[in-house]
Tab-separated table of C-alpha atoms in Angstrom:
chain	number	residue	atom	x	y	z
A	1	MET	CA	-62.612	76.454	-77.156
A	2	PHE	CA	-59.969	76.203	-79.473
A	3	PRO	CA	-57.415	78.886	-78.086
A	4	SER	CA	-57.865	77.285	-74.488
A	5	ARG	CA	-56.901	73.880	-75.904
A	6	ILE	CA	-54.311	75.398	-77.880
A	7	ARG	CA	-52.885	76.768	-74.567
A	8	GLY	CA	-53.280	73.616	-72.657
A	9	GLY	CA	-51.585	71.763	-75.322
A	10	ALA	CA	-48.767	74.073	-75.222
A	11	VAL	CA	-48.426	73.929	-71.411
A	12	LEU	CA	-48.262	70.056	-71.426
A	13	ARG	CA	-45.672	70.152	-74.161
A	14	VAL	CA	-43.498	72.468	-72.090
A	15	LEU	CA	-44.062	70.318	-69.092
A	16	LEU	CA	-43.090	67.357	-71.068
A	17	VAL	CA	-39.962	69.115	-72.131
A	18	LEU	CA	-38.992	70.064	-68.774
A	19	VAL	CA	-39.400	66.806	-67.584
A	20	LEU	CA	-37.464	65.146	-70.597
A	21	LEU	CA	-34.645	67.859	-69.839
A	22	LEU	CA	-34.663	67.233	-65.985
A	23	GLY	CA	-34.654	63.616	-66.952
A	24	ALA	CA	-31.816	63.867	-69.143
A	25	THR	CA	-29.925	66.196	-66.589
A	26	LEU	CA	-30.473	63.635	-63.732
A	27	ALA	CA	-28.863	60.697	-66.132
A	28	ALA	CA	-26.472	62.886	-66.961
A	29	TRP	CA	-25.420	63.527	-63.311
A	30	LEU	CA	-26.134	59.740	-62.369
A	31	PHE	CA	-23.712	58.698	-65.237
A	32	VAL	CA	-20.936	61.145	-64.056
A	33	ALA	CA	-21.588	60.038	-60.689
A	34	TRP	CA	-21.370	56.160	-61.458
A	35	ARG	CA	-18.417	57.138	-63.676
A	36	ASP	CA	-16.557	59.122	-60.984
A	37	TYR	CA	-17.567	56.375	-58.420
A	38	GLN	CA	-16.129	53.654	-60.678
A	39	ALA	CA	-12.958	55.710	-61.057
A	40	PHE	CA	-12.654	55.892	-57.341
A	41	VAL	CA	-13.031	52.533	-56.034
A	42	ASP	CA	-9.984	51.462	-57.958
A	43	ALA	CA	-7.720	54.512	-58.109
A	44	PRO	CA	-4.811	54.304	-55.739
A	45	LEU	CA	-5.103	56.321	-52.384
A	46	ALA	CA	-3.066	59.373	-52.146
A	47	GLY	CA	-0.022	59.411	-50.029
A	48	GLY	CA	0.587	55.549	-50.510
A	49	ALA	CA	4.382	54.817	-50.270
A	50	ALA	CA	7.016	52.017	-49.153
A	51	GLY	CA	6.343	51.958	-45.306
A	52	ALA	CA	3.104	53.863	-44.964
A	53	THR	CA	0.582	52.800	-42.584
A	54	LEU	CA	-2.563	53.001	-41.402
A	55	GLU	CA	-3.674	52.221	-37.483
A	56	PHE	CA	-7.393	51.293	-37.249
A	57	PRO	CA	-8.015	51.553	-33.462
A	58	ARG	CA	-10.157	49.156	-31.572
A	59	GLY	CA	-13.656	50.561	-31.252
A	60	SER	CA	-13.732	52.415	-34.337
A	61	GLY	CA	-16.464	52.207	-36.913
A	62	TYR	CA	-16.758	52.796	-40.447
A	63	ARG	CA	-17.428	56.524	-40.433
A	64	ASP	CA	-14.211	56.848	-38.044
A	65	LEU	CA	-12.357	55.148	-40.793
A	66	VAL	CA	-13.647	57.791	-43.370
A	67	ARG	CA	-12.772	60.663	-41.457
A	68	GLN	CA	-9.326	58.939	-40.309
A	69	LEU	CA	-8.636	58.816	-44.260
A	70	ARG	CA	-9.705	62.193	-44.862
A	71	GLN	CA	-7.851	63.850	-42.051
A	72	ALA	CA	-4.632	62.016	-43.328
A	73	GLN	CA	-5.426	63.397	-46.800
A	74	LEU	CA	-5.339	59.873	-48.058
A	75	THR	CA	-8.789	60.429	-50.120
A	76	GLN	CA	-10.668	63.470	-51.386
A	77	ALA	CA	-13.368	61.466	-52.109
A	78	PRO	CA	-17.010	62.705	-50.951
A	79	GLU	CA	-18.504	60.362	-48.194
A	80	TRP	CA	-21.266	59.278	-49.935
A	81	GLN	CA	-18.563	57.368	-52.360
A	82	TRP	CA	-17.039	55.542	-49.451
A	83	ARG	CA	-20.475	54.670	-47.849
A	84	LEU	CA	-21.643	53.203	-51.269
A	85	LEU	CA	-18.483	51.154	-51.487
A	86	GLY	CA	-18.809	49.965	-48.170
A	87	ARG	CA	-22.336	48.775	-48.774
A	88	GLU	CA	-21.416	46.949	-52.060
A	89	LEU	CA	-18.728	44.985	-50.209
A	90	GLY	CA	-20.995	43.996	-47.265
A	91	VAL	CA	-17.897	45.414	-45.247
A	92	SER	CA	-19.140	48.358	-43.212
A	93	SER	CA	-19.532	46.476	-39.670
A	94	ARG	CA	-16.876	44.016	-40.394
A	95	LEU	CA	-13.654	45.971	-40.277
A	96	HIS	CA	-10.952	44.476	-38.029
A	97	ALA	CA	-8.751	46.575	-35.886
A	98	GLY	CA	-5.005	46.918	-36.554
A	99	GLU	CA	-1.966	48.224	-38.390
A	100	TYR	CA	-2.556	47.833	-42.277
A	101	ALA	CA	0.013	48.396	-44.905
A	102	LEU	CA	-0.455	51.478	-47.147
A	103	THR	CA	1.188	49.950	-50.183
A	104	PRO	CA	1.648	52.070	-53.221
A	105	GLY	CA	-0.973	51.675	-55.666
A	106	LEU	CA	-3.695	50.437	-52.804
A	107	SER	CA	-7.119	51.394	-53.655
A	108	PRO	CA	-10.053	52.044	-51.401
A	109	ARG	CA	-11.715	48.579	-52.634
A	110	GLU	CA	-8.607	46.582	-51.687
A	111	LEU	CA	-8.096	48.483	-48.356
A	112	LEU	CA	-11.646	47.660	-47.382
A	113	GLN	CA	-10.959	44.258	-48.381
A	114	ARG	CA	-8.076	43.916	-46.337
A	115	MET	CA	-9.425	45.184	-43.486
A	116	ALA	CA	-12.649	43.089	-43.537
A	117	ALA	CA	-10.356	40.017	-43.765
A	118	GLY	CA	-8.069	41.133	-41.162
A	119	GLN	CA	-4.963	40.947	-43.056
A	120	VAL	CA	-3.106	43.217	-40.334
A	121	LEU	CA	0.663	44.213	-41.119
A	122	GLN	CA	2.890	41.476	-39.612
A	123	HIS	CA	6.439	42.619	-38.628
A	124	HIS	CA	9.028	39.937	-38.081
A	125	PHE	CA	11.568	39.417	-35.291
A	126	THR	CA	14.434	37.045	-35.271
A	127	ILE	CA	16.179	35.349	-32.319
A	128	VAL	CA	19.834	34.267	-33.554
A	129	ASP	CA	21.172	30.783	-32.768
A	130	GLY	CA	23.866	31.373	-30.133
A	131	TRP	CA	22.355	34.660	-28.721
A	132	SER	CA	22.376	34.710	-24.638
A	133	PHE	CA	19.433	35.621	-22.886
A	134	ARG	CA	20.595	39.034	-22.020
A	135	GLN	CA	21.252	39.746	-25.862
A	136	LEU	CA	17.725	38.437	-26.719
A	137	ARG	CA	16.369	41.199	-24.040
A	138	VAL	CA	18.503	43.983	-25.377
A	139	ALA	CA	16.889	43.229	-29.178
A	140	LEU	CA	13.467	42.914	-27.967
A	141	ALA	CA	13.833	46.444	-26.040
A	142	ALA	CA	15.097	47.846	-29.454
A	143	GLU	CA	11.928	46.505	-31.486
A	144	SER	CA	9.831	49.481	-32.124
A	145	GLY	CA	6.183	48.838	-32.151
A	146	LEU	CA	6.180	46.145	-29.609
A	147	VAL	CA	4.725	47.009	-26.419
A	148	GLN	CA	7.388	46.985	-23.827
A	149	THR	CA	6.530	45.336	-20.541
A	150	LEU	CA	9.739	43.574	-19.560
A	151	PRO	CA	12.348	46.942	-18.549
A	152	GLY	CA	12.358	46.862	-14.830
A	153	LEU	CA	12.023	42.921	-14.497
A	154	GLY	CA	14.728	40.759	-13.203
A	155	ASP	CA	15.475	37.452	-15.330
A	156	ALA	CA	13.992	35.429	-12.508
A	157	ASP	CA	10.743	37.248	-12.511
A	158	ILE	CA	10.343	36.464	-16.337
A	159	ALA	CA	11.376	32.943	-15.648
A	160	ARG	CA	8.443	32.674	-12.957
A	161	ARG	CA	6.006	33.967	-15.384
A	162	LEU	CA	6.728	31.426	-17.963
A	163	ASP	CA	6.902	28.708	-15.275
A	164	ILE	CA	10.551	27.950	-15.779
A	165	ALA	CA	12.075	25.938	-13.311
A	166	ASP	CA	14.609	27.602	-10.671
A	167	GLY	CA	14.226	30.971	-12.384
A	168	LYS	CA	16.686	30.686	-14.940
A	169	PRO	CA	15.561	31.491	-18.579
A	170	GLU	CA	19.027	30.816	-20.254
A	171	GLY	CA	18.681	28.629	-22.986
A	172	TRP	CA	14.628	28.334	-23.149
A	173	PHE	CA	13.959	30.320	-26.336
A	174	LEU	CA	14.041	28.988	-29.727
A	175	PRO	CA	16.082	30.874	-32.295
A	176	GLU	CA	13.672	31.466	-35.259
A	177	THR	CA	11.995	34.404	-36.982
A	178	TYR	CA	8.801	35.122	-35.537
A	179	ALA	CA	6.010	37.278	-36.855
A	180	TRP	CA	4.060	39.894	-34.551
A	181	VAL	CA	1.640	42.638	-35.147
A	182	LYS	CA	0.908	45.829	-33.429
A	183	GLY	CA	-0.387	46.014	-30.055
A	184	GLU	CA	1.627	42.694	-29.222
A	185	SER	CA	4.213	42.942	-26.326
A	186	ASP	CA	7.601	41.797	-25.831
A	187	PHE	CA	6.455	39.073	-23.421
A	188	ASP	CA	3.968	38.017	-26.048
A	189	LEU	CA	6.985	37.177	-28.215
A	190	LEU	CA	9.108	35.645	-25.511
A	191	GLN	CA	6.235	33.178	-24.587
A	192	ARG	CA	5.851	32.183	-28.173
A	193	ALA	CA	9.669	31.342	-28.617
A	194	HIS	CA	9.518	29.645	-25.299
A	195	ALA	CA	6.721	27.426	-25.970
A	196	ALA	CA	8.786	26.605	-29.546
A	197	MET	CA	11.520	25.819	-27.383
A	198	ARG	CA	9.833	23.340	-24.990
A	199	LYS	CA	8.199	21.665	-28.013
A	200	ALA	CA	11.585	21.416	-29.940
A	201	LEU	CA	13.303	20.171	-27.093
A	202	ASP	CA	10.696	17.470	-26.079
A	203	GLN	CA	10.909	16.060	-29.737
A	204	ALA	CA	14.635	16.106	-29.475
A	205	TRP	CA	14.411	14.087	-26.339
A	206	ALA	CA	11.756	11.908	-27.636
A	207	GLY	CA	14.044	11.137	-30.517
A	208	ARG	CA	16.984	10.703	-28.946
A	209	ASP	CA	20.090	8.186	-29.659
A	210	ALA	CA	18.832	5.113	-27.558
A	211	ARG	CA	22.400	5.420	-26.212
A	212	LEU	CA	22.761	8.834	-25.231
A	213	GLY	CA	24.543	9.442	-21.718
A	214	LEU	CA	22.310	12.473	-20.703
A	215	ALA	CA	19.851	11.933	-17.917
A	216	THR	CA	17.124	14.649	-18.674
A	217	PRO	CA	15.884	16.922	-21.395
A	218	TYR	CA	17.391	19.885	-19.662
A	219	GLU	CA	21.010	18.455	-19.720
A	220	VAL	CA	20.243	18.309	-23.386
A	221	LEU	CA	19.610	21.810	-23.521
A	222	VAL	CA	22.814	22.618	-21.592
A	223	LEU	CA	24.871	20.672	-24.033
A	224	ALA	CA	23.316	22.016	-27.028
A	225	SER	CA	23.876	25.625	-25.941
A	226	ILE	CA	27.568	24.819	-25.419
A	227	ILE	CA	27.690	22.500	-29.016
A	228	GLU	CA	25.964	26.139	-30.229
A	229	LYS	CA	28.956	28.318	-29.208
A	230	GLU	CA	31.793	25.869	-30.310
A	231	THR	CA	30.994	25.922	-33.968
A	232	GLY	CA	29.284	27.359	-36.822
A	233	VAL	CA	30.077	24.318	-38.902
A	234	ALA	CA	27.100	21.908	-39.332
A	235	ALA	CA	28.927	19.000	-40.229
A	236	GLU	CA	31.145	19.361	-36.669
A	237	ARG	CA	28.138	19.768	-34.445
A	238	PRO	CA	27.520	16.075	-33.919
A	239	MET	CA	31.208	15.423	-33.633
A	240	ILE	CA	31.681	17.957	-31.005
A	241	ALA	CA	28.601	16.575	-29.333
A	242	GLY	CA	30.252	13.161	-29.277
A	243	VAL	CA	33.562	14.643	-27.976
A	244	PHE	CA	31.735	15.970	-24.908
A	245	LEU	CA	29.577	13.006	-24.467
A	246	ARG	CA	32.551	10.850	-24.066
A	247	ARG	CA	34.539	13.378	-21.837
A	248	LEU	CA	31.507	12.908	-19.437
A	249	GLN	CA	31.435	9.377	-19.926
A	250	TYR	CA	35.112	9.198	-18.651
A	251	ARG	CA	34.780	11.778	-16.055
A	252	MET	CA	37.008	14.196	-18.060
A	253	ARG	CA	36.276	17.860	-17.447
A	254	LEU	CA	34.842	19.353	-20.652
A	255	GLN	CA	37.255	21.964	-20.644
A	256	THR	CA	35.456	24.422	-23.235
A	257	ASP	CA	36.141	28.048	-23.591
A	258	PRO	CA	32.576	29.210	-24.378
A	259	THR	CA	31.466	28.138	-20.367
A	260	VAL	CA	34.311	30.274	-19.162
A	261	ILE	CA	33.338	33.275	-21.333
A	262	TYR	CA	29.749	32.957	-20.245
A	263	GLY	CA	30.697	32.839	-16.444
A	264	MET	CA	32.986	35.943	-16.940
A	265	GLY	CA	30.002	38.040	-17.994
A	266	GLU	CA	30.657	41.400	-18.507
A	267	ARG	CA	34.166	41.081	-17.453
A	268	TYR	CA	35.199	39.277	-21.072
A	269	ASP	CA	36.836	41.929	-23.077
A	270	GLY	CA	37.085	39.395	-26.338
A	271	ASN	CA	40.153	37.605	-24.598
A	272	ILE	CA	40.280	34.752	-22.684
A	273	ARG	CA	43.461	34.551	-20.474
A	274	LYS	CA	45.298	31.769	-18.544
A	275	ARG	CA	44.059	33.330	-15.382
A	276	ASP	CA	40.848	33.141	-16.611
A	277	LEU	CA	40.831	29.546	-17.325
A	278	GLU	CA	41.810	29.405	-13.928
A	279	THR	CA	39.196	31.451	-12.169
A	280	ASP	CA	36.365	29.330	-10.915
A	281	THR	CA	32.933	30.057	-11.563
A	282	PRO	CA	29.929	27.791	-11.809
A	283	TRP	CA	30.151	27.703	-15.371
A	284	ASN	CA	34.121	27.525	-15.791
A	285	THR	CA	34.301	23.775	-16.947
A	286	TYR	CA	38.215	23.982	-16.831
A	287	THR	CA	37.619	23.852	-12.549
A	288	ARG	CA	34.398	21.944	-12.174
A	289	ASP	CA	33.306	18.713	-13.320
A	290	GLY	CA	30.472	17.825	-15.547
A	291	LEU	CA	27.804	20.135	-17.577
A	292	PRO	CA	27.547	23.596	-16.017
A	293	PRO	CA	24.408	24.313	-14.349
A	294	THR	CA	22.444	26.334	-16.849
A	295	PRO	CA	23.212	26.819	-20.751
A	296	ILE	CA	25.181	29.144	-21.712
A	297	ALA	CA	23.084	30.450	-25.002
A	298	LEU	CA	19.995	29.918	-27.019
A	299	PRO	CA	20.526	26.840	-29.129
A	300	GLY	CA	18.964	26.654	-32.353
A	301	LEU	CA	17.346	23.198	-33.911
A	302	PRO	CA	20.841	21.893	-35.446
A	303	ALA	CA	22.685	21.998	-32.119
A	304	LEU	CA	19.530	20.255	-30.439
A	305	GLN	CA	19.961	17.524	-32.993
A	306	ALA	CA	23.539	17.230	-32.517
A	307	ALA	CA	23.326	17.011	-28.866
A	308	THR	CA	20.679	14.077	-29.212
A	309	HIS	CA	22.679	12.166	-32.053
A	310	PRO	CA	26.168	12.610	-31.387
A	311	ALA	CA	28.706	11.106	-34.149
A	312	ALA	CA	30.266	8.005	-33.043
A	313	GLY	CA	34.400	7.935	-32.882
A	314	ASP	CA	37.279	8.196	-30.450
A	315	GLU	CA	37.954	11.623	-30.414
A	316	LEU	CA	38.329	13.416	-27.141
A	317	TYR	CA	40.163	16.950	-28.177
A	318	PHE	CA	39.365	19.349	-30.727
A	319	VAL	CA	41.205	22.534	-31.612
A	320	ALA	CA	40.143	25.595	-33.803
A	321	ARG	CA	42.065	25.403	-36.787
A	322	GLY	CA	41.656	29.442	-37.586
A	323	ASP	CA	39.201	29.008	-40.341
A	324	GLY	CA	36.113	28.212	-38.523
A	325	SER	CA	36.748	24.431	-38.411
A	326	HIS	CA	38.140	22.256	-35.962
A	327	GLU	CA	41.035	19.434	-35.948
A	328	PHE	CA	39.737	16.567	-33.717
A	329	SER	CA	41.871	14.092	-32.043
A	330	PRO	CA	41.751	10.714	-30.275
A	331	THR	CA	44.663	11.120	-27.777
A	332	LEU	CA	46.271	14.316	-25.898
A	333	GLU	CA	49.579	13.684	-27.727
A	334	ALA	CA	48.068	14.239	-31.318
A	335	HIS	CA	45.979	17.004	-29.581
A	336	ASN	CA	49.027	18.430	-28.512
A	337	ARG	CA	50.479	18.252	-31.865
A	338	ALA	CA	47.363	20.006	-33.561
A	339	VAL	CA	47.700	22.953	-30.861
A	340	GLN	CA	51.277	23.211	-31.789
A	341	LYS	CA	50.400	23.615	-35.483
A	342	TYR	CA	47.159	25.564	-35.552
A	343	GLN	CA	47.390	27.520	-32.271
A	344	LEU	CA	51.223	28.270	-31.021
A	345	ARG	CA	52.717	28.633	-34.658
A	346	ARG	CA	50.042	31.086	-35.689
A	347	PRO	CA	51.352	34.683	-36.703
């Protein structure tokens, strides 16, 4: 009996050693796997560089994302590490479609957290104070990434889609910087700029000077557009508003060059001549009384504020000094002297 017992004990010892070896091997493998996993979740993705992006389409799932990352050579990590990270963060079914910035140093953990929070990449488009609607359309068409829906549509078509009266969109978009994301269209951005202008104009009209001699918010928009084109000097805007409103009150023609230039359209070559001042168009305030029929540009908030809060005074004329500012005069005689000083004697 003893020999068989000895043999049995030896087998058990061998089995125990094998179990211990397997356990140690498994423990070592798990340790290495966990160490590699911990290194993976916080290590930078491959290929992250300034300007690099990831576009995650609508309808895509977590496996699609991992496949996309591997195909783009942004990760070489095994799929099980990504699956484990998704479960750990609880985001496997909560990823938002969109465009994401692959900033340098971005880790898998940070990427999934951004995608679960919907922190899509935002682009910015600036509408410049004083642009015309034509310039705005050109800038929108050049904005890569925006879905282009406006080419082929006339200005009147766009105005109708925005419920702008008379089909005249000029002036109806607030100069400002607007954020947009991948998938938005040029018309989406226009809608937001139009809504912003309507809100700004309503607020300006509601807070207008009680003695303002304008009948409608649209007249404010028209006047503000002229103020916008006449000066870039902030302190002068209310003064110019005062001059134009007094001229309207006294039934004097506005005689402002920017309206003539707008009426010339593509004929304007950078110079305005006497014949241009004498050529009648609906916007020529040298040949026609009152305000022009539409705005001549997109006025910013300061111009709207000036149009509704003109400076008091008796000035009826102004002339450019040549340095961006203007000389204001209460009489034609004083104005002619200023013209002689700043315009006719200019070298």
